[in-house]
Tab-separated table of C-alpha atoms in Angstrom:
chain	number	residue	atom	x	y	z
A	628	MET	CA	-0.128	0.050	-0.177
A	629	ILE	CA	2.744	2.409	0.491
A	630	ARG	CA	5.053	1.692	-2.244
A	631	PHE	CA	1.082	2.302	-4.407
A	632	LEU	CA	0.680	5.629	-2.664
A	633	ARG	CA	4.469	7.109	-3.830
A	634	ILE	CA	3.660	5.810	-7.198
A	635	ALA	CA	0.487	7.684	-7.600
A	636	GLY	CA	1.951	10.475	-5.589
A	637	ARG	CA	4.769	10.697	-8.254
A	638	ARG	CA	2.442	10.330	-10.815
A	639	LEU	CA	0.410	12.828	-9.680
A	640	LEU	CA	3.119	15.265	-9.066
A	641	GLY	CA	4.555	14.384	-12.700
A	642	ALA	CA	0.883	15.724	-14.101
A	643	VAL	CA	0.950	18.815	-13.140
A	644	PRO	CA	3.613	20.691	-15.438
A	645	SER	CA	1.297	18.977	-18.610
A	646	LEU	CA	-1.649	20.029	-16.342
A	647	ILE	CA	-0.561	23.573	-16.708
A	648	GLY	CA	-0.280	23.040	-20.503
A	649	VAL	CA	-3.451	21.706	-20.828
A	650	ILE	CA	-4.429	24.883	-18.813
A	651	ILE	CA	-2.919	27.195	-20.940
A	652	VAL	CA	-3.771	25.903	-24.601
A	653	THR	CA	-7.405	25.191	-23.804
A	654	PHE	CA	-7.545	28.785	-22.502
A	655	LEU	CA	-6.138	30.553	-26.126
A	656	LEU	CA	-7.338	27.644	-28.343
A	657	SER	CA	-11.137	28.267	-26.981
A	658	HIS	CA	-10.666	31.660	-27.448
A	659	ALA	CA	-9.268	32.068	-30.779
A	660	LEU	CA	-13.161	29.880	-31.877
A	661	PRO	CA	-15.661	31.941	-34.926
A	662	GLY	CA	-17.968	34.175	-33.252
A	663	ASP	CA	-18.632	36.349	-30.890
A	664	PRO	CA	-20.733	35.203	-27.205
A	665	ALA	CA	-21.316	38.145	-26.297
A	666	VAL	CA	-22.984	38.418	-29.400
A	667	LEU	CA	-24.930	35.033	-29.138
A	668	PHE	CA	-25.502	35.751	-25.524
A	669	ALA	CA	-27.520	39.079	-25.991
A	670	GLY	CA	-29.321	37.936	-28.860
A	671	PRO	CA	-30.037	38.855	-32.606
A	672	ALA	CA	-32.270	41.911	-31.519
A	673	ALA	CA	-29.442	43.740	-29.040
A	674	ASP	CA	-28.118	46.482	-30.403
A	675	ALA	CA	-23.816	47.993	-30.154
A	676	ALA	CA	-24.223	48.712	-26.837
A	677	SER	CA	-25.859	45.883	-25.508
A	678	VAL	CA	-23.407	43.885	-26.879
A	679	ALA	CA	-20.649	46.210	-25.062
A	680	GLN	CA	-22.906	46.083	-21.878
A	681	VAL	CA	-22.796	41.695	-22.123
A	682	ARG	CA	-19.343	41.863	-22.777
A	683	ALA	CA	-18.298	44.387	-20.421
A	684	HIS	CA	-20.399	41.096	-18.050
A	685	LEU	CA	-19.076	38.566	-19.172
A	686	GLY	CA	-15.497	40.131	-18.575
A	687	LEU	CA	-14.269	39.233	-22.617
A	688	ASP	CA	-13.836	43.641	-22.822
A	689	HIS	CA	-10.211	42.815	-20.644
A	690	SER	CA	-7.314	42.142	-22.391
A	691	LEU	CA	-6.261	38.014	-23.324
A	692	PRO	CA	-4.176	38.577	-20.001
A	693	GLN	CA	-6.140	39.775	-17.637
A	694	GLN	CA	-8.859	36.972	-18.187
A	695	PHE	CA	-6.682	34.350	-18.423
A	696	LEU	CA	-5.070	35.324	-15.033
A	697	THR	CA	-8.895	35.223	-14.336
A	698	TYR	CA	-9.568	31.824	-15.862
A	699	VAL	CA	-6.943	30.130	-13.580
A	700	TRP	CA	-7.939	32.462	-10.402
A	701	GLN	CA	-11.322	30.583	-10.656
A	702	LEU	CA	-9.895	27.348	-11.415
A	703	ALA	CA	-7.965	27.754	-7.686
A	704	HIS	CA	-11.410	28.259	-6.245
A	705	GLY	CA	-13.274	25.037	-8.209
A	706	ASP	CA	-15.356	27.714	-10.423
A	707	LEU	CA	-14.804	26.409	-14.173
A	708	GLY	CA	-17.344	29.526	-15.388
A	709	GLN	CA	-20.893	29.646	-16.441
A	710	SER	CA	-22.479	28.351	-19.178
A	711	LEU	CA	-23.421	30.459	-22.173
A	712	THR	CA	-26.108	28.259	-23.210
A	713	THR	CA	-27.898	26.377	-20.467
A	714	GLY	CA	-27.447	28.922	-17.777
A	715	GLN	CA	-25.379	26.140	-15.464
A	716	PRO	CA	-21.911	26.408	-13.581
A	717	VAL	CA	-20.052	24.330	-16.125
A	718	LEU	CA	-19.183	22.246	-13.531
A	719	THR	CA	-22.707	21.256	-13.119
A	720	ASP	CA	-23.491	20.681	-16.196
A	721	LEU	CA	-20.133	18.746	-16.431
A	722	MET	CA	-20.851	16.344	-13.534
A	723	GLU	CA	-25.185	16.006	-14.409
A	724	ARG	CA	-23.593	14.424	-18.426
A	725	LEU	CA	-20.069	12.711	-17.018
A	726	PRO	CA	-22.145	9.244	-15.920
A	727	ALA	CA	-23.553	9.151	-19.200
A	728	SER	CA	-20.378	9.145	-21.120
A	729	LEU	CA	-19.008	6.916	-18.479
A	730	GLU	CA	-21.581	4.085	-19.018
A	731	LEU	CA	-21.809	4.260	-21.965
A	732	THR	CA	-17.674	4.185	-22.350
A	733	LEU	CA	-17.091	2.005	-19.925
A	734	VAL	CA	-20.008	-1.098	-21.832
A	735	ALA	CA	-19.059	-0.224	-25.110
A	736	LEU	CA	-15.141	-1.658	-23.552
A	737	ILE	CA	-17.013	-4.121	-21.774
A	738	PHE	CA	-18.612	-5.550	-25.099
A	739	ALA	CA	-15.099	-4.931	-27.006
A	740	ILE	CA	-13.031	-6.664	-24.111
A	741	GLY	CA	-15.499	-9.501	-24.114
A	742	VAL	CA	-15.075	-10.107	-28.111
A	743	ALA	CA	-11.498	-9.353	-28.870
A	744	VAL	CA	-9.697	-11.009	-26.398
A	745	PRO	CA	-11.740	-14.672	-27.343
A	746	LEU	CA	-10.268	-13.987	-30.393
A	747	GLY	CA	-7.012	-12.751	-30.431
A	748	ILE	CA	-6.595	-15.952	-28.040
A	749	TRP	CA	-7.945	-18.113	-30.458
A	750	ALA	CA	-5.803	-16.306	-33.691
A	751	ALA	CA	-2.665	-16.898	-31.771
A	752	THR	CA	-3.054	-20.555	-30.730
A	753	ARG	CA	-3.475	-21.225	-34.488
A	754	PRO	CA	-1.449	-18.871	-36.318
A	755	ASN	CA	-0.805	-18.480	-40.490
A	756	SER	CA	-4.484	-20.378	-39.827
A	757	TRP	CA	-8.130	-19.691	-41.292
A	758	VAL	CA	-9.214	-19.091	-37.946
A	759	ASP	CA	-6.160	-16.451	-37.168
A	760	HIS	CA	-6.815	-14.748	-40.948
A	761	LEU	CA	-10.307	-14.865	-40.056
A	762	CYS	CA	-10.315	-13.077	-36.876
A	763	ARG	CA	-7.739	-10.568	-37.952
A	764	GLY	CA	-9.789	-9.607	-40.885
A	765	THR	CA	-13.530	-9.377	-38.618
A	766	VAL	CA	-11.690	-7.109	-36.607
A	767	THR	CA	-10.291	-5.115	-39.023
A	768	ILE	CA	-13.217	-4.767	-41.400
A	769	ALA	CA	-15.352	-3.789	-37.656
A	770	ALA	CA	-12.636	-1.014	-37.332
A	771	ALA	CA	-12.871	0.093	-40.460
A	772	PHE	CA	-16.120	2.415	-41.162
A	773	PRO	CA	-16.937	5.259	-39.178
A	774	THR	CA	-18.434	5.052	-36.281
A	775	PHE	CA	-21.688	7.307	-37.125
A	776	PHE	CA	-21.781	5.211	-39.776
A	777	VAL	CA	-22.152	1.889	-38.470
A	778	ALA	CA	-24.338	3.897	-35.597
A	779	LEU	CA	-26.989	4.667	-38.356
A	780	LEU	CA	-26.815	1.175	-39.882
A	781	LEU	CA	-27.511	0.008	-37.034
A	782	VAL	CA	-30.379	1.834	-35.751
A	783	TYR	CA	-31.485	1.267	-39.345
A	784	VAL	CA	-31.597	-2.233	-38.920
A	785	PHE	CA	-32.547	-3.395	-35.705
A	786	TYR	CA	-34.839	-0.497	-35.502
A	787	PHE	CA	-37.014	0.891	-38.683
A	788	LEU	CA	-36.258	-2.585	-40.447
A	789	ILE	CA	-36.364	-5.329	-38.038
A	790	PRO	CA	-37.694	-3.413	-34.433
A	791	LEU	CA	-36.247	-5.193	-31.807
A	792	ALA	CA	-34.680	-2.150	-30.548
A	793	PRO	CA	-36.076	0.799	-28.423
A	794	GLU	CA	-35.900	4.215	-30.296
A	795	PRO	CA	-32.665	5.912	-29.967
A	796	VAL	CA	-33.888	8.732	-27.592
A	797	GLY	CA	-31.148	8.512	-25.216
A	798	ARG	CA	-30.441	6.723	-21.550
A	799	LEU	CA	-33.852	6.140	-20.939
A	800	ASN	CA	-37.176	6.550	-22.486
A	801	ASP	CA	-39.082	8.520	-19.962
A	802	VAL	CA	-42.643	7.673	-21.485
A	803	TYR	CA	-42.600	4.548	-20.245
A	804	PHE	CA	-39.775	4.884	-17.742
A	805	ASP	CA	-39.154	6.272	-14.296
A	806	ALA	CA	-35.136	7.080	-13.976
A	807	PRO	CA	-33.539	5.736	-11.246
A	808	THR	CA	-32.878	7.338	-7.828
A	809	THR	CA	-29.005	9.501	-8.417
A	810	ILE	CA	-26.709	6.623	-6.494
A	811	THR	CA	-24.191	6.210	-8.828
A	812	GLY	CA	-24.877	8.176	-12.322
A	813	PHE	CA	-24.877	5.129	-13.802
A	814	TYR	CA	-28.747	3.929	-14.671
A	815	LEU	CA	-27.747	0.232	-14.652
A	816	ILE	CA	-26.039	0.106	-11.546
A	817	ASP	CA	-28.698	2.087	-9.641
A	818	SER	CA	-31.524	0.538	-11.296
A	819	ILE	CA	-30.157	-2.458	-9.613
A	820	LEU	CA	-29.288	-1.102	-5.951
A	821	GLU	CA	-33.038	0.291	-6.306
A	822	GLY	CA	-34.328	-2.704	-6.722
A	823	ASN	CA	-35.933	-1.898	-10.363
A	824	TRP	CA	-35.601	-4.287	-12.641
A	825	GLN	CA	-38.174	-2.940	-15.072
A	826	THR	CA	-36.331	0.458	-15.584
A	827	PHE	CA	-33.023	-2.062	-16.060
A	828	ALA	CA	-34.247	-3.358	-18.564
A	829	GLY	CA	-35.073	-0.774	-20.026
A	830	SER	CA	-31.263	1.396	-19.432
A	831	LEU	CA	-30.102	-2.223	-20.844
A	832	ALA	CA	-32.156	-2.320	-24.409
A	833	GLN	CA	-31.510	1.581	-24.594
A	834	ILE	CA	-26.952	1.222	-24.139
A	835	ILE	CA	-27.173	-2.193	-26.594
A	836	LEU	CA	-26.707	-0.867	-29.770
A	837	PRO	CA	-24.618	2.104	-29.351
A	838	ALA	CA	-22.215	0.593	-26.722
A	839	ILE	CA	-21.878	-1.922	-29.491
A	840	SER	CA	-21.832	1.182	-32.137
A	841	LEU	CA	-18.994	2.527	-29.553
A	842	GLY	CA	-17.364	-1.372	-28.486
A	843	LEU	CA	-16.741	-2.137	-32.427
A	844	PHE	CA	-13.916	0.819	-32.921
A	845	ALA	CA	-12.269	-0.603	-30.221
A	846	LEU	CA	-12.340	-4.027	-31.200
A	847	ALA	CA	-9.092	-4.138	-33.466
A	848	PRO	CA	-5.900	-2.470	-30.801
A	849	ILE	CA	-7.390	-4.619	-28.103
A	850	ALA	CA	-7.207	-8.299	-29.897
A	851	ARG	CA	-4.664	-7.147	-32.182
A	852	ILE	CA	-1.952	-6.561	-28.542
A	853	THR	CA	-3.533	-10.167	-27.119
A	854	ARG	CA	-2.226	-11.777	-30.478
A	855	ALA	CA	0.731	-10.628	-30.463
A	856	ALA	CA	1.327	-10.443	-26.708
A	857	MET	CA	-0.253	-14.824	-26.557
A	858	LEU	CA	2.202	-15.714	-29.054
A	859	GLN	CA	5.141	-14.213	-27.751
A	860	THR	CA	4.616	-15.791	-24.842
A	861	LEU	CA	3.203	-18.980	-26.136
A	862	ALA	CA	6.553	-18.915	-27.798
A	863	SER	CA	8.308	-18.311	-24.091
A	864	ASP	CA	10.786	-21.433	-22.488
A	865	HIS	CA	8.587	-21.277	-19.423
A	866	VAL	CA	5.101	-22.117	-21.828
A	867	ARG	CA	8.065	-25.014	-23.467
A	868	THR	CA	8.870	-25.936	-20.619
A	869	ALA	CA	4.800	-26.927	-19.135
A	870	ARG	CA	4.340	-28.199	-22.353
A	871	ALA	CA	7.424	-30.429	-21.295
A	872	CYS	CA	6.128	-31.565	-17.733
A	873	GLY	CA	3.064	-33.452	-19.749
A	874	LEU	CA	0.583	-30.229	-17.940
A	875	SER	CA	-2.505	-29.575	-20.291
A	876	ARG	CA	-3.527	-27.663	-22.887
A	877	ARG	CA	-6.147	-25.860	-21.008
A	878	ARG	CA	-3.752	-24.756	-18.082
A	879	ILE	CA	-0.662	-24.048	-20.069
A	880	LEU	CA	-3.306	-21.548	-21.881
A	881	ILE	CA	-4.353	-19.960	-18.982
A	882	THR	CA	-2.058	-20.573	-16.205
A	883	TYR	CA	0.718	-19.985	-18.188
A	884	ALA	CA	0.701	-17.770	-21.050
A	885	LEU	CA	-2.844	-15.827	-20.654
A	886	ARG	CA	-1.296	-14.086	-16.941
A	887	ASN	CA	2.027	-13.642	-18.830
A	888	ALA	CA	0.134	-11.547	-21.938
A	889	MET	CA	-2.399	-9.239	-20.118
A	890	LEU	CA	0.710	-6.741	-18.967
A	891	PRO	CA	0.645	-5.380	-22.727
A	892	VAL	CA	-2.957	-5.937	-23.314
A	893	VAL	CA	-3.535	-3.649	-19.828
A	894	ASN	CA	-1.871	-1.001	-21.147
A	895	VAL	CA	-3.720	-0.723	-24.273
A	896	LEU	CA	-6.813	-0.975	-22.601
A	897	GLY	CA	-6.212	2.454	-20.989
A	898	MET	CA	-5.595	4.312	-24.259
A	899	VAL	CA	-8.479	2.618	-26.216
A	900	PHE	CA	-10.492	3.572	-22.890
A	901	SER	CA	-9.629	7.909	-23.376
A	902	PHE	CA	-9.384	7.523	-26.829
A	903	VAL	CA	-13.234	5.748	-26.979
A	904	LEU	CA	-14.082	8.548	-24.338
A	905	GLY	CA	-12.906	11.102	-26.437
A	906	SER	CA	-14.635	9.652	-30.066
A	907	ASN	CA	-18.077	9.552	-28.624
A	908	VAL	CA	-19.251	12.175	-29.795
A	909	LEU	CA	-20.981	11.310	-32.631
A	910	ILE	CA	-22.599	8.353	-31.147
A	911	GLU	CA	-24.062	10.458	-28.358
A	912	ASP	CA	-25.232	12.716	-31.155
A	913	VAL	CA	-27.132	9.984	-32.861
A	914	TYR	CA	-28.735	8.153	-29.770
A	915	GLY	CA	-29.654	10.998	-28.394
A	916	TRP	CA	-27.534	10.359	-25.498
A	917	PRO	CA	-26.905	13.204	-23.034
A	918	GLY	CA	-23.442	12.910	-22.424
A	919	VAL	CA	-19.966	15.656	-22.207
A	920	GLY	CA	-19.451	14.694	-25.639
A	921	ALA	CA	-22.718	16.048	-27.174
A	922	TYR	CA	-22.412	18.998	-24.863
A	923	ALA	CA	-19.217	19.982	-25.591
A	924	VAL	CA	-20.084	20.317	-29.941
A	925	LYS	CA	-23.190	22.118	-28.888
A	926	ALA	CA	-20.653	24.999	-26.671
A	927	VAL	CA	-18.209	24.831	-29.417
A	928	ILE	CA	-20.833	25.927	-32.185
A	929	SER	CA	-22.033	28.684	-29.565
A	930	SER	CA	-18.202	29.667	-29.005
A	931	ASP	CA	-19.536	28.797	-25.302
A	932	TYR	CA	-15.288	29.646	-23.372
A	933	ALA	CA	-16.278	28.753	-20.484
A	934	ALA	CA	-18.084	25.584	-21.803
A	935	VAL	CA	-15.486	24.453	-23.900
A	936	GLN	CA	-12.420	25.043	-21.362
A	937	GLY	CA	-14.332	23.181	-19.273
A	938	PHE	CA	-14.577	19.866	-21.191
A	939	ILE	CA	-11.323	19.766	-22.513
A	940	LEU	CA	-9.835	19.643	-19.160
A	941	MET	CA	-11.744	17.436	-17.892
A	942	MET	CA	-11.025	15.189	-20.336
A	943	ALA	CA	-6.985	15.813	-19.090
A	944	VAL	CA	-7.793	14.779	-15.562
A	945	LEU	CA	-9.437	12.009	-16.926
A	946	TYR	CA	-6.213	10.587	-18.892
A	947	ILE	CA	-4.234	11.750	-15.511
A	948	LEU	CA	-5.842	10.087	-13.755
A	949	LEU	CA	-6.940	6.830	-16.152
A	950	ASN	CA	-2.822	6.406	-16.706
A	951	LEU	CA	-2.384	6.233	-12.734
A	952	VAL	CA	-4.961	3.495	-11.941
A	953	VAL	CA	-3.173	2.188	-15.443
A	954	ASP	CA	0.165	2.094	-14.077
A	955	LEU	CA	-1.008	0.813	-10.843
A	956	VAL	CA	-3.079	-2.454	-12.562
A	957	SER	CA	0.158	-2.927	-14.377
A	958	MET	CA	1.648	-3.265	-11.368
A	959	ILE	CA	-0.576	-5.710	-9.794
A	960	VAL	CA	-0.807	-7.814	-12.872
A	961	ASP	CA	3.436	-8.125	-13.131
A	962	PRO	CA	4.886	-7.555	-9.636
A	963	ARG	CA	8.516	-7.172	-12.424
A	964	VAL	CA	7.615	-4.101	-13.196
A	965	ARG	CA	9.353	-1.006	-11.715
A	966	PHE	CA	8.310	2.309	-11.516
A	967	GLU	CA	10.636	4.612	-11.798
A	968	GLY	CA	11.191	8.594	-11.511
């Protein structure tokens, strides 16, 4: 435990310069967006005096360095500013929408792992066979199509042609189901904790298609890393020794090969998770999913500086924390891993 805390402390301290850089770059890029937030906030019928008054109220009449210092001061006090589009604090908006994005990303990743890892193992146990070529071709084709195309195709097939899936109206159809009491923010978990199995079934039905649409995108890297790691492990000396000792194929595959091949798989999972979380914007738009991705798109279109800055800063913090979790899990999976610095 002490070693874990030391590692966590070093990683967090090492992330401080990156976080400072993210704050600076985010501030500059958000202010480079086209459009004038004061004009948007004042409305199309506002005159020049009204726009100037709104600009002064928002602090946009100050110089860029002054605006940056004000922004940093607000960040130090936990204030991400107020969204012009929703009228709420940005932190409140993000906290309301983040569980939806995280739940979708986690379910998609579970689906991707459940398909990609067995495919990678199966291909590694039969290298250069038809099974190997079939597995590699399948995951490559699955990842070749854009996510929005796959999402629209699944909606067209399983909602319009074959009415198996519910209408793509977000996390839950409020007409037929009541939203669960907020405990974790994840509808699937909250409905189980509440004992509301009807809501759980409705939430599960709503998340299946968007999770598959997003999970197909993550199949290829997980399957390829699993196959490569398993091939290397199966060719190692300790696996050959286990075969020579007469151990069963199942025991060799699971106990000796898979466990030693998990380290690169865990490392790539962290990268895939962060990439999928940042790329679910189109999926959220297609399925009406009320996540942070759709919120960020609307903020960019509206030149909502505070919302854009808050979204990017939140994603940077999540990425840093995710890398920390991956480092700790890697240490648990393989005690030989040494962390330096």
